[in-house]
Amino acid sequence: MKALVYRRGGLGDTLLLFPILENLKKMGYKVIFLGNSDYLDIARHCGLADEIYSSEFLSLFLSQPFDKKIIISLEGNLNPFPCKRIWLPIYYLETLHFPLEFSKKLTLNLAPLYNTSSKLAILHPGSGSPKKNPSLSLFEKIENFLQKRGYQTIYFAGPAERTFLRSKKPLFSSNNIIEVIRFLLSGSLYIGNDSGISHLASYLGLRAILFYGPSDEIIFRPIGERVTIITLPLSCRPCFPRVCEERKCLQEEELWQAFQENFTL
């Protein structure tokens, strides 16, 4: 049996559909996965996709015979967004009438990039949209807080953060997603926002503390069993992408207080 799965999106969008791939593999399907070619290697490395192709080849594959086609797009047979506030993996599986059980941790046969015996905390102050990001000074407070508690700290910079994080040392940045995974596997703690890298760190099993300001933690929370999501109790959120200029949901002092309350050694 062969199944075609298509989803064009960012890293977080891609990872949240992995439970579909996992269910298909359990059913005995050969999975052909089309999407963002930057991230498809993850599915191949963990055995959830047999063949991967860029999303630009969708029309070619639609003309071929498949036992099942799952086209996640506004024009496809599975809308990428639910009409109510429900976690995306559950929405996908319920809509497809698949079992709701799936792994909460990605297993990849990859060695950590750094061999360190000490506690390493990874700080990622950015995301795909600056509207989601609290101030850099919040992360600098957290950096100082963690160092006083015996952690080594290192910043991660994706393409969107390389400019404003260029003065931070130590700093890790890479365009190679497999190298990024190996970097994340070197850490014992991850601090970030609603971003694709946060989704990846959580799915890899890192203890993760994440700030969700205007974005919806119910729909878009990452897969993982060691995730703490910090939000502020405001009736106006979530509001992304229509974010107000005031952004009370990302107030530094309130988030800093919430972080300290949620942090345990």
C-alpha atoms as a printed R data frame, in Angstrom:
    type eleno elety resid chain resno       x      y       z
1   ATOM     1    CA   MET     A     1   0.000  0.000   0.000
2   ATOM     2    CA   LYS     A     2   1.175  3.525  -0.804
3   ATOM     3    CA   ALA     A     3   0.145  6.796   0.807
4   ATOM     4    CA   LEU     A     4   0.809 10.336  -0.377
5   ATOM     5    CA   VAL     A     5   1.073 13.030   2.292
6   ATOM     6    CA   TYR     A     6   1.432 16.719   1.389
7   ATOM     7    CA   ARG     A     7   1.898 19.699   3.695
8   ATOM     8    CA   ARG     A     8   3.676 22.884   2.731
9   ATOM     9    CA   GLY     A     9   4.646 24.803   5.835
10  ATOM    10    CA   GLY     A    10   7.259 25.687   8.401
11  ATOM    11    CA   LEU     A    11   9.129 23.390  10.730
12  ATOM    12    CA   GLY     A    12   6.494 23.450  13.475
13  ATOM    13    CA   ASP     A    13   3.694 22.815  10.954
14  ATOM    14    CA   THR     A    14   5.633 19.861   9.573
15  ATOM    15    CA   LEU     A    15   6.364 18.275  12.946
16  ATOM    16    CA   LEU     A    16   2.743 18.502  14.101
17  ATOM    17    CA   LEU     A    17   1.678 16.196  11.265
18  ATOM    18    CA   PHE     A    18   4.211 13.480  12.125
19  ATOM    19    CA   PRO     A    19   1.530 11.530  14.065
20  ATOM    20    CA   ILE     A    20  -0.208 11.049  10.694
21  ATOM    21    CA   LEU     A    21   2.962  9.530   9.245
22  ATOM    22    CA   GLU     A    22   3.416  7.351  12.318
23  ATOM    23    CA   ASN     A    23  -0.112  5.976  12.010
24  ATOM    24    CA   LEU     A    24   0.319  5.289   8.302
25  ATOM    25    CA   LYS     A    25   3.534  3.356   8.936
26  ATOM    26    CA   LYS     A    26   1.807  1.287  11.636
27  ATOM    27    CA   MET     A    27  -0.898  0.432   9.078
28  ATOM    28    CA   GLY     A    28   1.759 -0.829   6.685
29  ATOM    29    CA   TYR     A    29   1.794  2.004   4.173
30  ATOM    30    CA   LYS     A    30   4.781  3.091   2.154
31  ATOM    31    CA   VAL     A    31   4.748  6.843   2.777
32  ATOM    32    CA   ILE     A    32   5.612  9.403   0.117
33  ATOM    33    CA   PHE     A    33   5.960 12.779   1.841
34  ATOM    34    CA   LEU     A    34   5.899 16.101  -0.002
35  ATOM    35    CA   GLY     A    35   6.566 19.378   1.756
36  ATOM    36    CA   ASN     A    36   9.263 21.840   2.715
37  ATOM    37    CA   SER     A    37  12.433 20.120   1.586
38  ATOM    38    CA   ASP     A    38  14.428 21.786   4.384
39  ATOM    39    CA   TYR     A    39  12.615 19.682   6.995
40  ATOM    40    CA   LEU     A    40  11.653 16.434   5.262
41  ATOM    41    CA   ASP     A    41  14.963 14.787   6.155
42  ATOM    42    CA   ILE     A    42  13.724 14.524   9.747
43  ATOM    43    CA   ALA     A    43  10.884 12.226   8.666
44  ATOM    44    CA   ARG     A    44  13.261 10.085   6.664
45  ATOM    45    CA   HIS     A    45  15.820  9.833   9.483
46  ATOM    46    CA   CYS     A    46  13.238  8.651  12.013
47  ATOM    47    CA   GLY     A    47  11.661  6.160   9.613
48  ATOM    48    CA   LEU     A    48   8.322  7.906   9.123
49  ATOM    49    CA   ALA     A    49   8.733  8.568   5.384
50  ATOM    50    CA   ASP     A    50  10.042  6.220   2.713
51  ATOM    51    CA   GLU     A    51  10.463  8.858   0.022
52  ATOM    52    CA   ILE     A    52  10.563 12.651   0.313
53  ATOM    53    CA   TYR     A    53  10.089 15.314  -2.342
54  ATOM    54    CA   SER     A    54   9.684 19.065  -2.503
55  ATOM    55    CA   SER     A    55   6.116 20.364  -2.435
56  ATOM    56    CA   GLU     A    56   6.571 21.796  -5.934
57  ATOM    57    CA   PHE     A    57   6.103 18.275  -7.334
58  ATOM    58    CA   LEU     A    58   2.564 17.879  -5.992
59  ATOM    59    CA   SER     A    59   0.823 18.048  -9.388
60  ATOM    60    CA   LEU     A    60   3.081 15.281 -10.689
61  ATOM    61    CA   PHE     A    61   2.236 12.951  -7.788
62  ATOM    62    CA   LEU     A    62  -1.490 13.729  -7.807
63  ATOM    63    CA   SER     A    63  -1.724 12.109 -11.239
64  ATOM    64    CA   GLN     A    64  -0.224  8.859  -9.894
65  ATOM    65    CA   PRO     A    65  -2.162  6.032  -8.217
66  ATOM    66    CA   PHE     A    66  -2.075  5.896  -4.396
67  ATOM    67    CA   ASP     A    67  -4.108  3.894  -1.936
68  ATOM    68    CA   LYS     A    68  -4.466  7.012   0.224
69  ATOM    69    CA   LYS     A    69  -3.869 10.685  -0.456
70  ATOM    70    CA   ILE     A    70  -3.722 13.192   2.387
71  ATOM    71    CA   ILE     A    71  -3.391 16.693   0.984
72  ATOM    72    CA   ILE     A    72  -3.180 19.177   3.855
73  ATOM    73    CA   SER     A    73  -3.992 22.540   2.290
74  ATOM    74    CA   LEU     A    74  -6.951 24.875   1.814
75  ATOM    75    CA   GLU     A    75  -7.477 23.305  -1.613
76  ATOM    76    CA   GLY     A    76  -6.817 19.717  -0.460
77  ATOM    77    CA   ASN     A    77  -8.863 17.095   1.378
78  ATOM    78    CA   LEU     A    78  -7.663 18.076   4.877
79  ATOM    79    CA   ASN     A    79  -7.851 21.695   6.008
80  ATOM    80    CA   PRO     A    80  -4.588 22.663   7.738
81  ATOM    81    CA   PHE     A    81  -6.458 24.547  10.478
82  ATOM    82    CA   PRO     A    82  -9.307 23.351  12.703
83  ATOM    83    CA   CYS     A    83 -12.507 25.361  13.015
84  ATOM    84    CA   LYS     A    84 -12.308 25.143  16.820
85  ATOM    85    CA   ARG     A    85  -9.515 25.335  19.386
86  ATOM    86    CA   ILE     A    86  -8.148 21.794  19.380
87  ATOM    87    CA   TRP     A    87  -4.558 20.542  19.305
88  ATOM    88    CA   LEU     A    88  -3.513 20.048  15.673
89  ATOM    89    CA   PRO     A    89  -2.290 16.415  15.944
90  ATOM    90    CA   ILE     A    90  -5.588 15.364  17.530
91  ATOM    91    CA   TYR     A    91  -7.570 17.350  14.952
92  ATOM    92    CA   TYR     A    92  -5.691 15.654  12.114
93  ATOM    93    CA   LEU     A    93  -6.084 12.151  13.523
94  ATOM    94    CA   GLU     A    94  -9.755 12.562  14.408
95  ATOM    95    CA   THR     A    95 -10.563 13.976  10.962
96  ATOM    96    CA   LEU     A    96  -8.788 11.057   9.287
97  ATOM    97    CA   HIS     A    97 -10.403  8.535  11.682
98  ATOM    98    CA   PHE     A    98  -6.954  7.363  12.753
99  ATOM    99    CA   PRO     A    99  -6.062  6.094  16.243
100 ATOM   100    CA   LEU     A   100  -5.175  8.929  18.611
101 ATOM   101    CA   GLU     A   101  -2.102  7.199  20.037
102 ATOM   102    CA   PHE     A   102   1.304  8.389  18.869
103 ATOM   103    CA   SER     A   103   4.842  8.770  20.177
104 ATOM   104    CA   LYS     A   104   5.607 11.917  22.147
105 ATOM   105    CA   LYS     A   105   9.333 11.719  21.419
106 ATOM   106    CA   LEU     A   106  11.265 11.540  18.164
107 ATOM   107    CA   THR     A   107  13.865  8.808  18.026
108 ATOM   108    CA   LEU     A   108  16.788  9.424  15.702
109 ATOM   109    CA   ASN     A   109  20.087  7.594  15.541
110 ATOM   110    CA   LEU     A   110  22.154 10.772  15.794
111 ATOM   111    CA   ALA     A   111  24.953 11.676  18.182
112 ATOM   112    CA   PRO     A   112  24.934 14.996  20.072
113 ATOM   113    CA   LEU     A   113  27.047 17.675  18.431
114 ATOM   114    CA   TYR     A   114  28.778 18.539  21.708
115 ATOM   115    CA   ASN     A   115  29.870 16.063  24.344
116 ATOM   116    CA   THR     A   116  29.395 17.911  27.599
117 ATOM   117    CA   SER     A   117  28.997 16.462  31.067
118 ATOM   118    CA   SER     A   118  27.680 19.731  32.489
119 ATOM   119    CA   LYS     A   119  24.184 21.135  32.234
120 ATOM   120    CA   LEU     A   120  23.738 22.964  28.942
121 ATOM   121    CA   ALA     A   121  20.820 25.360  28.474
122 ATOM   122    CA   ILE     A   122  19.906 26.460  24.951
123 ATOM   123    CA   LEU     A   123  18.336 29.904  24.591
124 ATOM   124    CA   HIS     A   124  16.353 30.743  21.449
125 ATOM   125    CA   PRO     A   125  14.885 34.266  21.740
126 ATOM   126    CA   GLY     A   126  13.356 34.344  18.247
127 ATOM   127    CA   SER     A   127  10.706 32.787  16.050
128 ATOM   128    CA   GLY     A   128   9.375 33.046  12.533
129 ATOM   129    CA   SER     A   129   7.594 36.283  13.445
130 ATOM   130    CA   PRO     A   130   8.872 39.128  15.639
131 ATOM   131    CA   LYS     A   131   5.262 39.577  16.786
132 ATOM   132    CA   LYS     A   132   5.691 36.438  18.919
133 ATOM   133    CA   ASN     A   133   8.954 37.426  20.586
134 ATOM   134    CA   PRO     A   134   9.374 38.957  24.024
135 ATOM   135    CA   SER     A   135  12.340 41.270  24.539
136 ATOM   136    CA   LEU     A   136  15.873 39.944  24.298
137 ATOM   137    CA   SER     A   137  16.504 41.329  27.776
138 ATOM   138    CA   LEU     A   138  14.105 38.696  29.172
139 ATOM   139    CA   PHE     A   139  16.381 35.976  27.823
140 ATOM   140    CA   GLU     A   140  19.432 37.781  29.190
141 ATOM   141    CA   LYS     A   141  17.851 37.686  32.647
142 ATOM   142    CA   ILE     A   142  17.158 33.996  32.204
143 ATOM   143    CA   GLU     A   143  20.739 33.433  31.038
144 ATOM   144    CA   ASN     A   144  22.111 35.038  34.210
145 ATOM   145    CA   PHE     A   145  19.583 33.127  36.351
146 ATOM   146    CA   LEU     A   146  20.640 29.777  34.856
147 ATOM   147    CA   GLN     A   147  24.369 30.447  35.042
148 ATOM   148    CA   LYS     A   148  24.031 31.101  38.780
149 ATOM   149    CA   ARG     A   149  22.478 27.644  39.059
150 ATOM   150    CA   GLY     A   150  25.313 25.812  37.361
151 ATOM   151    CA   TYR     A   151  24.175 25.822  33.751
152 ATOM   152    CA   GLN     A   152  26.306 26.546  30.749
153 ATOM   153    CA   THR     A   153  24.292 28.627  28.293
154 ATOM   154    CA   ILE     A   154  24.397 28.972  24.528
155 ATOM   155    CA   TYR     A   155  22.204 30.963  22.174
156 ATOM   156    CA   PHE     A   156  20.667 29.496  19.031
157 ATOM   157    CA   ALA     A   157  20.101 31.764  16.032
158 ATOM   158    CA   GLY     A   158  17.907 30.828  13.117
159 ATOM   159    CA   PRO     A   159  17.882 32.875   9.904
160 ATOM   160    CA   ALA     A   160  15.574 35.469  11.490
161 ATOM   161    CA   GLU     A   161  17.782 35.998  14.547
162 ATOM   162    CA   ARG     A   162  21.314 36.085  13.186
163 ATOM   163    CA   THR     A   163  21.428 39.868  12.947
164 ATOM   164    CA   PHE     A   164  20.223 40.790  16.422
165 ATOM   165    CA   LEU     A   165  22.066 37.899  18.107
166 ATOM   166    CA   ARG     A   166  25.403 38.340  16.325
167 ATOM   167    CA   SER     A   167  27.028 39.787  19.470
168 ATOM   168    CA   LYS     A   168  25.994 36.848  21.663
169 ATOM   169    CA   LYS     A   169  28.719 34.385  22.610
170 ATOM   170    CA   PRO     A   170  28.610 31.435  22.540
171 ATOM   171    CA   LEU     A   171  26.214 31.282  19.602
172 ATOM   172    CA   PHE     A   172  25.206 28.376  17.371
173 ATOM   173    CA   SER     A   173  23.611 28.732  13.952
174 ATOM   174    CA   SER     A   174  23.175 26.332  11.055
175 ATOM   175    CA   ASN     A   175  20.997 25.886   7.973
176 ATOM   176    CA   ASN     A   176  21.369 22.103   8.136
177 ATOM   177    CA   ILE     A   177  18.405 20.640  10.025
178 ATOM   178    CA   ILE     A   178  20.252 17.444  10.947
179 ATOM   179    CA   GLU     A   179  23.106 19.467  12.416
180 ATOM   180    CA   VAL     A   180  20.545 21.521  14.345
181 ATOM   181    CA   ILE     A   181  19.067 18.311  15.771
182 ATOM   182    CA   ARG     A   182  22.512 17.169  16.892
183 ATOM   183    CA   PHE     A   183  23.028 20.569  18.515
184 ATOM   184    CA   LEU     A   184  19.713 20.341  20.379
185 ATOM   185    CA   LEU     A   185  20.529 16.814  21.554
186 ATOM   186    CA   SER     A   186  23.576 18.307  23.295
187 ATOM   187    CA   GLY     A   187  21.334 20.318  25.634
188 ATOM   188    CA   SER     A   188  19.537 19.443  28.837
189 ATOM   189    CA   LEU     A   189  17.253 22.504  28.889
190 ATOM   190    CA   TYR     A   190  15.706 24.663  26.193
191 ATOM   191    CA   ILE     A   191  14.128 28.113  26.592
192 ATOM   192    CA   GLY     A   192  12.241 29.618  23.653
193 ATOM   193    CA   ASN     A   193   9.082 31.002  22.101
194 ATOM   194    CA   ASP     A   194   6.457 29.607  19.741
195 ATOM   195    CA   SER     A   195   8.856 28.620  16.971
196 ATOM   196    CA   GLY     A   196   9.742 25.651  14.806
197 ATOM   197    CA   ILE     A   197  12.966 25.095  16.741
198 ATOM   198    CA   SER     A   198  10.963 25.021  19.979
199 ATOM   199    CA   HIS     A   199   8.733 22.346  18.456
200 ATOM   200    CA   LEU     A   200  11.795 20.356  17.467
201 ATOM   201    CA   ALA     A   201  13.493 20.648  20.867
202 ATOM   202    CA   SER     A   202  10.320 19.572  22.659
203 ATOM   203    CA   TYR     A   203   9.756 16.613  20.303
204 ATOM   204    CA   LEU     A   204  13.354 15.472  20.835
205 ATOM   205    CA   GLY     A   205  12.635 15.153  24.550
206 ATOM   206    CA   LEU     A   206  14.436 18.200  25.937
207 ATOM   207    CA   ARG     A   207  13.009 19.842  28.990
208 ATOM   208    CA   ALA     A   208  11.520 22.955  27.392
209 ATOM   209    CA   ILE     A   209  10.103 26.168  28.809
210 ATOM   210    CA   LEU     A   210   8.286 28.167  26.143
211 ATOM   211    CA   PHE     A   211   6.698 31.608  26.041
212 ATOM   212    CA   TYR     A   212   3.417 31.831  24.130
213 ATOM   213    CA   GLY     A   213   2.262 35.433  23.838
214 ATOM   214    CA   PRO     A   214  -0.188 36.190  21.003
215 ATOM   215    CA   SER     A   215  -0.144 32.661  19.528
216 ATOM   216    CA   ASP     A   216  -2.494 29.845  20.557
217 ATOM   217    CA   GLU     A   217  -0.919 27.257  22.855
218 ATOM   218    CA   ILE     A   218  -3.987 25.005  22.606
219 ATOM   219    CA   ILE     A   219  -3.816 24.574  18.814
220 ATOM   220    CA   PHE     A   220  -0.089 24.981  18.256
221 ATOM   221    CA   ARG     A   221   1.596 23.547  21.332
222 ATOM   222    CA   PRO     A   222   4.506 21.235  20.459
223 ATOM   223    CA   ILE     A   223   4.653 17.487  20.859
224 ATOM   224    CA   GLY     A   224   6.654 16.465  23.900
225 ATOM   225    CA   GLU     A   225   6.286 15.246  27.462
226 ATOM   226    CA   ARG     A   226   8.622 17.718  29.193
227 ATOM   227    CA   VAL     A   227   7.164 21.002  27.991
228 ATOM   228    CA   THR     A   228   6.108 23.926  30.177
229 ATOM   229    CA   ILE     A   229   4.214 26.668  28.342
230 ATOM   230    CA   ILE     A   230   4.108 30.093  29.951
231 ATOM   231    CA   THR     A   231   1.238 32.427  29.076
232 ATOM   232    CA   LEU     A   232  -0.210 35.486  30.776
233 ATOM   233    CA   PRO     A   233  -3.881 35.338  31.849
234 ATOM   234    CA   LEU     A   234  -5.295 37.913  29.427
235 ATOM   235    CA   SER     A   235  -8.733 37.687  27.827
236 ATOM   236    CA   CYS     A   236  -7.440 39.314  24.629
237 ATOM   237    CA   ARG     A   237  -5.127 36.455  23.769
238 ATOM   238    CA   PRO     A   238  -4.564 34.499  21.610
239 ATOM   239    CA   CYS     A   239  -4.707 37.014  18.790
240 ATOM   240    CA   PHE     A   240  -1.948 36.065  16.331
241 ATOM   241    CA   PRO     A   241  -1.491 37.249  13.583
242 ATOM   242    CA   ARG     A   242  -3.560 40.355  14.457
243 ATOM   243    CA   VAL     A   243  -1.237 41.455  17.231
244 ATOM   244    CA   CYS     A   244  -1.723 44.806  18.954
245 ATOM   245    CA   GLU     A   245   1.154 47.249  19.317
246 ATOM   246    CA   GLU     A   246   0.963 47.167  23.124
247 ATOM   247    CA   ARG     A   247   1.521 43.381  23.337
248 ATOM   248    CA   LYS     A   248   0.599 43.012  26.998
249 ATOM   249    CA   CYS     A   249   0.925 39.243  26.540
250 ATOM   250    CA   LEU     A   250   4.703 39.695  26.169
251 ATOM   251    CA   GLN     A   251   5.383 42.063  29.058
252 ATOM   252    CA   GLU     A   252   8.881 41.322  30.277
253 ATOM   253    CA   GLU     A   253   8.413 41.596  34.043
254 ATOM   254    CA   GLU     A   254   5.295 39.429  34.082
255 ATOM   255    CA   LEU     A   255   6.958 36.741  31.949
256 ATOM   256    CA   TRP     A   256  10.112 36.895  34.070
257 ATOM   257    CA   GLN     A   257   8.070 36.353  37.229
258 ATOM   258    CA   ALA     A   258   6.174 33.481  35.609
259 ATOM   259    CA   PHE     A   259   9.441 31.876  34.489
260 ATOM   260    CA   GLN     A   260  10.854 31.914  38.019
261 ATOM   261    CA   GLU     A   261   7.628 30.415  39.362
262 ATOM   262    CA   ASN     A   262   7.706 27.604  36.793
263 ATOM   263    CA   PHE     A   263  11.420 26.804  37.020
264 ATOM   264    CA   THR     A   264  12.578 23.908  39.167
265 ATOM   265    CA   LEU     A   265  16.089 22.446  39.299
